[in-house]
CSV table of C-alpha atoms in Angstrom, one decimal:
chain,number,residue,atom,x,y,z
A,20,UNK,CA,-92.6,-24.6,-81.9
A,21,UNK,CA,-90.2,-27.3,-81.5
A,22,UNK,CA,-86.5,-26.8,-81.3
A,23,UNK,CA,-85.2,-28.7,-84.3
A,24,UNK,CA,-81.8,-29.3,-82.4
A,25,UNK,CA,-83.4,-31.0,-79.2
A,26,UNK,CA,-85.0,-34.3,-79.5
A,27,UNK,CA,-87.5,-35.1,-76.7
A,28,UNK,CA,-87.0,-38.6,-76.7
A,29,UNK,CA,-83.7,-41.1,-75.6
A,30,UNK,CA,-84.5,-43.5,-78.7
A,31,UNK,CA,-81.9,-46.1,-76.4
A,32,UNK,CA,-83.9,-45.7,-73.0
A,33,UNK,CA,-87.3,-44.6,-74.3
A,34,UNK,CA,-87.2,-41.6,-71.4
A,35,UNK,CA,-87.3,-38.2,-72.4
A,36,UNK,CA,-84.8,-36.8,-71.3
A,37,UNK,CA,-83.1,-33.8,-73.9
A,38,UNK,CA,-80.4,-34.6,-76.4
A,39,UNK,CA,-79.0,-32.6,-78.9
A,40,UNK,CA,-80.0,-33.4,-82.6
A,41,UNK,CA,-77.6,-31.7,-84.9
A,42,UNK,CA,-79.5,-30.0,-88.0
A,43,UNK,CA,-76.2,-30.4,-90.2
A,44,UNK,CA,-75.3,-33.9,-92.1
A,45,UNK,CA,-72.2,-35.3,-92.3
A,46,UNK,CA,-70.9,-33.7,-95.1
A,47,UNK,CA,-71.7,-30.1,-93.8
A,48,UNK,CA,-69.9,-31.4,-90.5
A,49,UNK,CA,-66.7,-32.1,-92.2
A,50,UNK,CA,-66.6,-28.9,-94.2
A,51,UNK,CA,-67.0,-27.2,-90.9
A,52,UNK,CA,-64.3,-29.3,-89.7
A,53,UNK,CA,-62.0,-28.3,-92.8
A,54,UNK,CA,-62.6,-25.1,-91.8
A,55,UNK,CA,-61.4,-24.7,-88.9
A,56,UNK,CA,-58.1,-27.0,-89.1
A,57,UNK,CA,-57.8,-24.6,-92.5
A,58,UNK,CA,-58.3,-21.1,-90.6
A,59,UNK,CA,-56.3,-22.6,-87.4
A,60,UNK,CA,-53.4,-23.3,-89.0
A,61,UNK,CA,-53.1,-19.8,-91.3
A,62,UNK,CA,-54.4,-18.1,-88.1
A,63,UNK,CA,-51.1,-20.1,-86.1
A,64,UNK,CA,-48.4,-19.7,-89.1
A,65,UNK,CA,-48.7,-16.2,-90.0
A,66,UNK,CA,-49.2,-14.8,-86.8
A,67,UNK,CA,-46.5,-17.0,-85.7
A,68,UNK,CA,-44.6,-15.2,-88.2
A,69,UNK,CA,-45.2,-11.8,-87.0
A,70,UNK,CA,-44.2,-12.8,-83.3
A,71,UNK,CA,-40.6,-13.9,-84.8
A,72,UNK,CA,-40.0,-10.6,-87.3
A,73,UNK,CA,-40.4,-8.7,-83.6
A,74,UNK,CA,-37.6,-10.9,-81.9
A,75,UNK,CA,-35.6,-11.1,-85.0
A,76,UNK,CA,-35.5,-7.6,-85.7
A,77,UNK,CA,-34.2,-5.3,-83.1
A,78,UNK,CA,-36.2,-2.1,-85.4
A,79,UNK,CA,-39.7,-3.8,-84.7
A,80,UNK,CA,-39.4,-3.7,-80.7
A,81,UNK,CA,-40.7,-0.5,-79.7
A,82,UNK,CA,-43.7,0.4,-77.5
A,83,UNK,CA,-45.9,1.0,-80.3
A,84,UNK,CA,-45.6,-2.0,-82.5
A,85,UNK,CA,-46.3,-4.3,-79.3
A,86,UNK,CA,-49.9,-3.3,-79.8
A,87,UNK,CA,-49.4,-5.4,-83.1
A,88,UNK,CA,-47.6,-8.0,-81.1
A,89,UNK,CA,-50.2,-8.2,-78.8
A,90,UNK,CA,-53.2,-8.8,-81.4
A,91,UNK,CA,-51.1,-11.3,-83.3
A,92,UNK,CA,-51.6,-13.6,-79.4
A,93,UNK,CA,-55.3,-12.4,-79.6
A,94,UNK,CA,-55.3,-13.8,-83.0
A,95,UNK,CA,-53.5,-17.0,-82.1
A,96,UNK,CA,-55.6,-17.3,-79.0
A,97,UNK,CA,-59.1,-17.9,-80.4
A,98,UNK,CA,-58.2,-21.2,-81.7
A,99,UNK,CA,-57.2,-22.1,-78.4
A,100,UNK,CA,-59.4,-20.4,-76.0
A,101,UNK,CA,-62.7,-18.7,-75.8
A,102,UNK,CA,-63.1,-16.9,-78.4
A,103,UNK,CA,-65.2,-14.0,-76.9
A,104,UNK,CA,-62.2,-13.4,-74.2
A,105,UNK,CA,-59.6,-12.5,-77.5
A,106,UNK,CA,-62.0,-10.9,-79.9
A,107,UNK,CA,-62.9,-8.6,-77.0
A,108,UNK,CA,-59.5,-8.2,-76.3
A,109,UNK,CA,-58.9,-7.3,-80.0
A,110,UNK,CA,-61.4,-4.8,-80.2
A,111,UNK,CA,-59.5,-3.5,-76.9
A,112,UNK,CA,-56.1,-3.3,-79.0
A,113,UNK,CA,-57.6,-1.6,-82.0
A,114,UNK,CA,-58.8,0.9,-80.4
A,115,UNK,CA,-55.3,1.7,-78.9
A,116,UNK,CA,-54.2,1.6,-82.3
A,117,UNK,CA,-56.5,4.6,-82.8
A,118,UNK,CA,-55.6,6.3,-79.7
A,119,UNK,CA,-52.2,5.5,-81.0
A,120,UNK,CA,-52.4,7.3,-84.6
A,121,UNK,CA,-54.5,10.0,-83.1
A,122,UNK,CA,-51.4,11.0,-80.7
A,123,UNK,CA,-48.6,10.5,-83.4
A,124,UNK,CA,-50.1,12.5,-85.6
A,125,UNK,CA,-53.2,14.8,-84.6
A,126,UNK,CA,-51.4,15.4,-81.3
A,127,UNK,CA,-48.0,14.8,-81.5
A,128,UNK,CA,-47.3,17.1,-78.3
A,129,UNK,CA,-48.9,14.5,-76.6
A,130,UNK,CA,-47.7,11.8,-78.7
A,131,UNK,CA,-44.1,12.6,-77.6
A,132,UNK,CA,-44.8,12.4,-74.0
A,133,UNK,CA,-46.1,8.4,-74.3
A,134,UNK,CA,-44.2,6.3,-72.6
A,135,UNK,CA,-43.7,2.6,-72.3
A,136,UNK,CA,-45.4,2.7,-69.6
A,137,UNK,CA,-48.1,4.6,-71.0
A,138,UNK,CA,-48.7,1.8,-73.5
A,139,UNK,CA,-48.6,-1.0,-71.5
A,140,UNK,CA,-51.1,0.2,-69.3
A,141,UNK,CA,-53.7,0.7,-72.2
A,142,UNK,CA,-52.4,-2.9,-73.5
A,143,UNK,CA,-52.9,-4.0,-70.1
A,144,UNK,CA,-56.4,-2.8,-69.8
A,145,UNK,CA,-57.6,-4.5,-73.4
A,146,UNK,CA,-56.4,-7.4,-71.8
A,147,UNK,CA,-58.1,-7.0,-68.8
A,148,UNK,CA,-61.6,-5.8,-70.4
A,149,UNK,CA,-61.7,-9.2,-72.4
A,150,UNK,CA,-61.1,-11.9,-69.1
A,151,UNK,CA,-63.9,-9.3,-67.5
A,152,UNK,CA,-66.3,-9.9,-70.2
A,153,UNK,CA,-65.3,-13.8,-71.3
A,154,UNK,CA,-65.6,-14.5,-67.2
A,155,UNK,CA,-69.3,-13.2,-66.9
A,156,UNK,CA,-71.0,-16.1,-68.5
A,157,UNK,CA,-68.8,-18.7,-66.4
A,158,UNK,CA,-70.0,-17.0,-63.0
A,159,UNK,CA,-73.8,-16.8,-64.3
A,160,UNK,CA,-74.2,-13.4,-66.3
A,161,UNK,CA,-75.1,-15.6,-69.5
A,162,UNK,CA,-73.8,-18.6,-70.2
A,163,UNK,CA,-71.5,-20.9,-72.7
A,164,UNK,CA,-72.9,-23.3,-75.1
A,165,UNK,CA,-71.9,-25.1,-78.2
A,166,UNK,CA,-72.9,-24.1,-81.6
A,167,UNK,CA,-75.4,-25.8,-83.6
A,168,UNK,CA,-72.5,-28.4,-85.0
A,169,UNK,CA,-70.8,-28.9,-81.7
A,170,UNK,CA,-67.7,-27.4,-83.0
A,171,UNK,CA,-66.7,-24.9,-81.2
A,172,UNK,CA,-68.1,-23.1,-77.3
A,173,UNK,CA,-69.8,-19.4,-77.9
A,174,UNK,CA,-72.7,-17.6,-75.9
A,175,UNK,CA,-75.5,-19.5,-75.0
A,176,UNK,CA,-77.7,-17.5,-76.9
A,177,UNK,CA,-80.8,-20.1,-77.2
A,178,UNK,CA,-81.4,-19.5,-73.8
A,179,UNK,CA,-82.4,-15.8,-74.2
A,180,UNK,CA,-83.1,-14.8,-70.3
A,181,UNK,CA,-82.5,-11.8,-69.0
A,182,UNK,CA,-79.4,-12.2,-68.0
A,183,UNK,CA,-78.5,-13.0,-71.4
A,184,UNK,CA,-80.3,-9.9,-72.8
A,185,UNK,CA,-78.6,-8.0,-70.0
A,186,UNK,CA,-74.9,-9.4,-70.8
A,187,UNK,CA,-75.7,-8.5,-74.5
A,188,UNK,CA,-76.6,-5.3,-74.4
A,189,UNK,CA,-73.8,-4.2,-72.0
A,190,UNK,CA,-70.8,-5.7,-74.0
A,191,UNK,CA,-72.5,-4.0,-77.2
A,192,UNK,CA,-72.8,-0.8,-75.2
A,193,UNK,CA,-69.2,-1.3,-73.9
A,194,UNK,CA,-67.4,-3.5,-76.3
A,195,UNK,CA,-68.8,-1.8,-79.1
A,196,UNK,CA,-70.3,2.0,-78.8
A,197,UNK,CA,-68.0,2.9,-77.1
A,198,UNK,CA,-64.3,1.6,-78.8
A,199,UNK,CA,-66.4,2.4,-82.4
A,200,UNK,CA,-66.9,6.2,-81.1
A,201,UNK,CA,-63.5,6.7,-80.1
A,202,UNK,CA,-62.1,5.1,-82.9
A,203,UNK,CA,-64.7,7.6,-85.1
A,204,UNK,CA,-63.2,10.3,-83.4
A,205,UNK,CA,-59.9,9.8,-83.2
A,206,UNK,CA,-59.7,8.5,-87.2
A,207,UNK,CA,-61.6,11.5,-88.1
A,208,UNK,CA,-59.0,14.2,-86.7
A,209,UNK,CA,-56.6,11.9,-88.1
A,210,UNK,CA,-57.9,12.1,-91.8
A,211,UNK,CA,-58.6,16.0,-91.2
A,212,UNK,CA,-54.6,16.3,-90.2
A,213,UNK,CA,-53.6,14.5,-93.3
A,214,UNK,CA,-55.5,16.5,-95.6
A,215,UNK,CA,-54.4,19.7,-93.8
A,216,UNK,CA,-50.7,18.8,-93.8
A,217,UNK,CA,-50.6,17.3,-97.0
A,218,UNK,CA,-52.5,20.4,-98.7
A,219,UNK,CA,-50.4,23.1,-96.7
A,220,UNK,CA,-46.8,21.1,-98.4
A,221,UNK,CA,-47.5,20.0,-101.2
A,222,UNK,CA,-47.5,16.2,-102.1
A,223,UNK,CA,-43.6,16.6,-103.4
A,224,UNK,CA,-42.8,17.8,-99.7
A,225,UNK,CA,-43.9,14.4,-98.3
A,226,UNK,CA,-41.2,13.2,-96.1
A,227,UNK,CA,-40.4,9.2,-96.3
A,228,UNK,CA,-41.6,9.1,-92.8
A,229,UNK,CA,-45.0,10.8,-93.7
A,230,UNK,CA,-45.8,8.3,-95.8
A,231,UNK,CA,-44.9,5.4,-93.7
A,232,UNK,CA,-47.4,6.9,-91.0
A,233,UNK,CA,-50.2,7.4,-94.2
A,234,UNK,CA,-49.5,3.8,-94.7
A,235,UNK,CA,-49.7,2.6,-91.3
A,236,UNK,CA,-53.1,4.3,-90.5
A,237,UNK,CA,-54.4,3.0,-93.7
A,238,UNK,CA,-53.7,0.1,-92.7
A,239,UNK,CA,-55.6,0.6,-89.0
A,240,UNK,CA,-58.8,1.7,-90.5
A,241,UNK,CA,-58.6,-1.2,-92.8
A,242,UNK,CA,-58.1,-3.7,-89.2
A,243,UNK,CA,-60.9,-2.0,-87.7
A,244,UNK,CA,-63.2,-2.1,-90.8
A,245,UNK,CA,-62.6,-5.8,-91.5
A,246,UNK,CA,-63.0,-6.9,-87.7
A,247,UNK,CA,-66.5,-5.3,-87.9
A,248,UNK,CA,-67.4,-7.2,-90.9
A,249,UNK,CA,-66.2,-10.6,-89.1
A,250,UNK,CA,-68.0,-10.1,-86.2
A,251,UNK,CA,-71.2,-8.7,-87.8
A,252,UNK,CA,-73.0,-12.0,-88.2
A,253,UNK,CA,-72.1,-13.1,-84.5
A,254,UNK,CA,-73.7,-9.7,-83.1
A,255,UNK,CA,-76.9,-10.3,-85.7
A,256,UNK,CA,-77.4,-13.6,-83.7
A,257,UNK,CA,-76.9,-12.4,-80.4
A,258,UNK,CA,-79.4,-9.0,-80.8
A,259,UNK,CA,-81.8,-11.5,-83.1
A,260,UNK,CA,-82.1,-13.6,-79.7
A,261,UNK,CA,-82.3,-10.7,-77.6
A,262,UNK,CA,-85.3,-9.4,-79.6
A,263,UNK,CA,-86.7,-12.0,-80.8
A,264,UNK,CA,-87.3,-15.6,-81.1
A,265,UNK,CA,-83.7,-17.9,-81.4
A,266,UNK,CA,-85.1,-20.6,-82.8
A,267,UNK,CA,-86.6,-18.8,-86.0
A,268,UNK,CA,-82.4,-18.0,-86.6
A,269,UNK,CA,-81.5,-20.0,-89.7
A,270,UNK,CA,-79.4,-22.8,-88.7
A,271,UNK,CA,-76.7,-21.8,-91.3
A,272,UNK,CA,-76.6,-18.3,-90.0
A,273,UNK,CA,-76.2,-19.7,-86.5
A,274,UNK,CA,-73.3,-22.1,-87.9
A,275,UNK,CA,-71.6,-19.1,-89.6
A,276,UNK,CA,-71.6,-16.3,-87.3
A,277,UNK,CA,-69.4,-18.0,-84.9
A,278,UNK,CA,-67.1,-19.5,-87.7
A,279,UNK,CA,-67.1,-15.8,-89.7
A,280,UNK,CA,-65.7,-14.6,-86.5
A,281,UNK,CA,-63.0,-16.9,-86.5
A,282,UNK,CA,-61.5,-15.2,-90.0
A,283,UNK,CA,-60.1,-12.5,-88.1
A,284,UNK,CA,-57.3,-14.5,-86.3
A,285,UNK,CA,-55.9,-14.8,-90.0
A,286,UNK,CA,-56.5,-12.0,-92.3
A,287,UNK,CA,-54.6,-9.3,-90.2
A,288,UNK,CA,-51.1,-10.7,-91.3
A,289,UNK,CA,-52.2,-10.5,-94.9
A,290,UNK,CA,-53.2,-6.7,-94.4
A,291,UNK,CA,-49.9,-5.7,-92.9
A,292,UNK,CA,-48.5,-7.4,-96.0
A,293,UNK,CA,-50.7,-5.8,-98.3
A,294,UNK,CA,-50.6,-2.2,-96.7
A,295,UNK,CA,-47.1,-1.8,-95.2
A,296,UNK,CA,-43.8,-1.7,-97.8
A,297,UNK,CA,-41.3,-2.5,-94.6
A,298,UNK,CA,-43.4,-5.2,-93.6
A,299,UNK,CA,-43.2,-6.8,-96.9
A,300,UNK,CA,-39.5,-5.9,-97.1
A,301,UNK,CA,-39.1,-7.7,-93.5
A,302,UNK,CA,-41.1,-11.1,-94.8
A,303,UNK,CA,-38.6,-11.5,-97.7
A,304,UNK,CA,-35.5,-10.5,-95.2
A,305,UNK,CA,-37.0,-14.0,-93.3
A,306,UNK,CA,-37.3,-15.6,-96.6
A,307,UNK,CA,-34.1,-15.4,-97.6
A,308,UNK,CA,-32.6,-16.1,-94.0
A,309,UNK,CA,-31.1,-12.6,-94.3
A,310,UNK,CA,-29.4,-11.1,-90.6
A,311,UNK,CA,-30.5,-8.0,-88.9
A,312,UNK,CA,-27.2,-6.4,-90.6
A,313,UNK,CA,-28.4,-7.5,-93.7
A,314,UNK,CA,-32.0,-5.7,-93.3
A,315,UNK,CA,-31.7,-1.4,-93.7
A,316,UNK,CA,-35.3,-0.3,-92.4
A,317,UNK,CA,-35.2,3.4,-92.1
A,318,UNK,CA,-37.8,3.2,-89.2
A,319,UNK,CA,-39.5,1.2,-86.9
A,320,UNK,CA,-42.3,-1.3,-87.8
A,321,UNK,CA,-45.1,-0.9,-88.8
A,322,UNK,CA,-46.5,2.1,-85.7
A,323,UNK,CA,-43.5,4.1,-86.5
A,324,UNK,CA,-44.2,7.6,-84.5
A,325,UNK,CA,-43.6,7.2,-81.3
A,326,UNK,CA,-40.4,5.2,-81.6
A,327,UNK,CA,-40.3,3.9,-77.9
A,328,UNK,CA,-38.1,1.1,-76.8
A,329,UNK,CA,-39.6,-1.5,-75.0
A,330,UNK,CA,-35.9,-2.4,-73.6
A,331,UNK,CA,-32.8,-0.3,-74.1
């Protein structure tokens, strides 16, 4: 079967040398193009604005809520970077976040003894995981291609070798086994804590502070559950060309995978708006121009447990 986005023939030279043909028209171009200015410039603003309530507000700058900090570059990053290096690296920091609520409350013996150190290191190694896995393709393990409008660089998967089969099945295996079973684990104790503390007080015995941490992982699980919903369409392409034949993927599935993916660098600010009462409380602070003196948070923001400084 032909490749509908190759054309055998140079129509200026007569050879036959390859050239891309897009399958899109104009019109389809420009939405794509809309798109991605649109998503780029909520993605940039509202994680911009997360990055300036942590300066601004000395309450925000402990070790835990620099996992946050950390996802708002990831988020930032994909419009100006590969995207596979910060949505690995995202993946990476959400599953600190559940290593995180499993410690504060499941273990809090152990959560106590986390240090800043501690976190960095596991920050550090999210970090690290995604250059490992975005730098495979660029030494030969796979490689980079465009997507079928030109608009933006993902894996190669029309050429589905087996190094490409190889690469895939290894990040799946590592990038997403793996961080969905710990996350399964340590979300699972989590919710079997809750229920065992909350039955054994009483709901009237609920301390402020326990319901900023039921709040907080709420809001985790609903991270998690929305990046896997982004992504899903991008690993359906990739396991579809592993499997099977890539040029039977509908174009518009190939188009919107990559550009479904891409939601993720903006929709995280809205949850911790949605889910967390101080975060909203902190966006109207900014709003109004009001100092730290003129914010009371109680606690930190928004991974309240562990309470670390980053700096004294």
């Amino acid at each position: 079967m032909e490749d509908p986005l190759e054309n055998p023939i140079n129509s200026s030279t007569g050879s036959t040398e390859m050239e891309p043909k897009s399958v899109f028209s104009q019109m389809e171009h420009n939405i794509v193009a809309a798109y991605l200015i649109t998503a780029g410039i909520l993605s940039l603003l509202s994680n911009i604005v997360v990055l300036i309530m942590f300066v601004k507000f000395k309450e925000f700058r402990t070790a835990t809520n620099a996992i946050i900090v950390n996802l708002a570059f990831t988020d930032i990053g994909a419009y100006a970077a590969l995207n596979i290096f910060f949505g690995m690296a995202s993946i990476g920091l959400l599953t600190v976040v559940a290593i995180d609520r499993y410690l504060t409350i499941s273990k809090p013996e152990l959560g106590r003894k986390m240090t800043g150190a501690t976190y960095t290191a596991l920050i550090t190694v999210a970090w690290v995981n995604g250059l490992f896995w975005a730098l495979m393709p660029v030494v030969g393990w796979a490689s980079y291609g465009p997507d079928p409008t030109g608009a933006t660089c993902t894996i190669n998967w029309r050429n589905n070798d087996s190094l490409f089969v190889s690469y895939t099945m290894t990040v799946i295996a590592v990038n997403f086994v793996v961080p969905l079973s710990i996350m399964f684990f340590c979300y699972y104790n989590v919710s079997k804590t809750m229920k065992r503390l909350t039955q054994h007080n009483g709901l009237e015995n609920v301390t402020l502070d326990w319901s900023d941490q039921l709040d907080v992982t709420k809001m985790s699980v609903v991270m998690i559950i929305m990046f896997l919903v982004a992504w899903s369409p991008y690993s359906i392409v990739c396991l579809w060309s592993s499997f099977g034949n890539p040029k039977l993927i509908p174009p518009a599935m190939a188009i919107i995978a990559p550009l479904f993916a891409k939601s993720s660098t903006f929709y995280n600010p809205c949850i911790y708006v949605i889910a967390n009462k101080k975060f909203r409380r902190a966006i109207i602070a900014m709003i109004r121009c009001q100092t730290q003196q003129d914010l009371t948070i109680s606690h930190t923001l928004p991974m309240t447990t562990s309470r670390i400084p980053l700096a004294e």
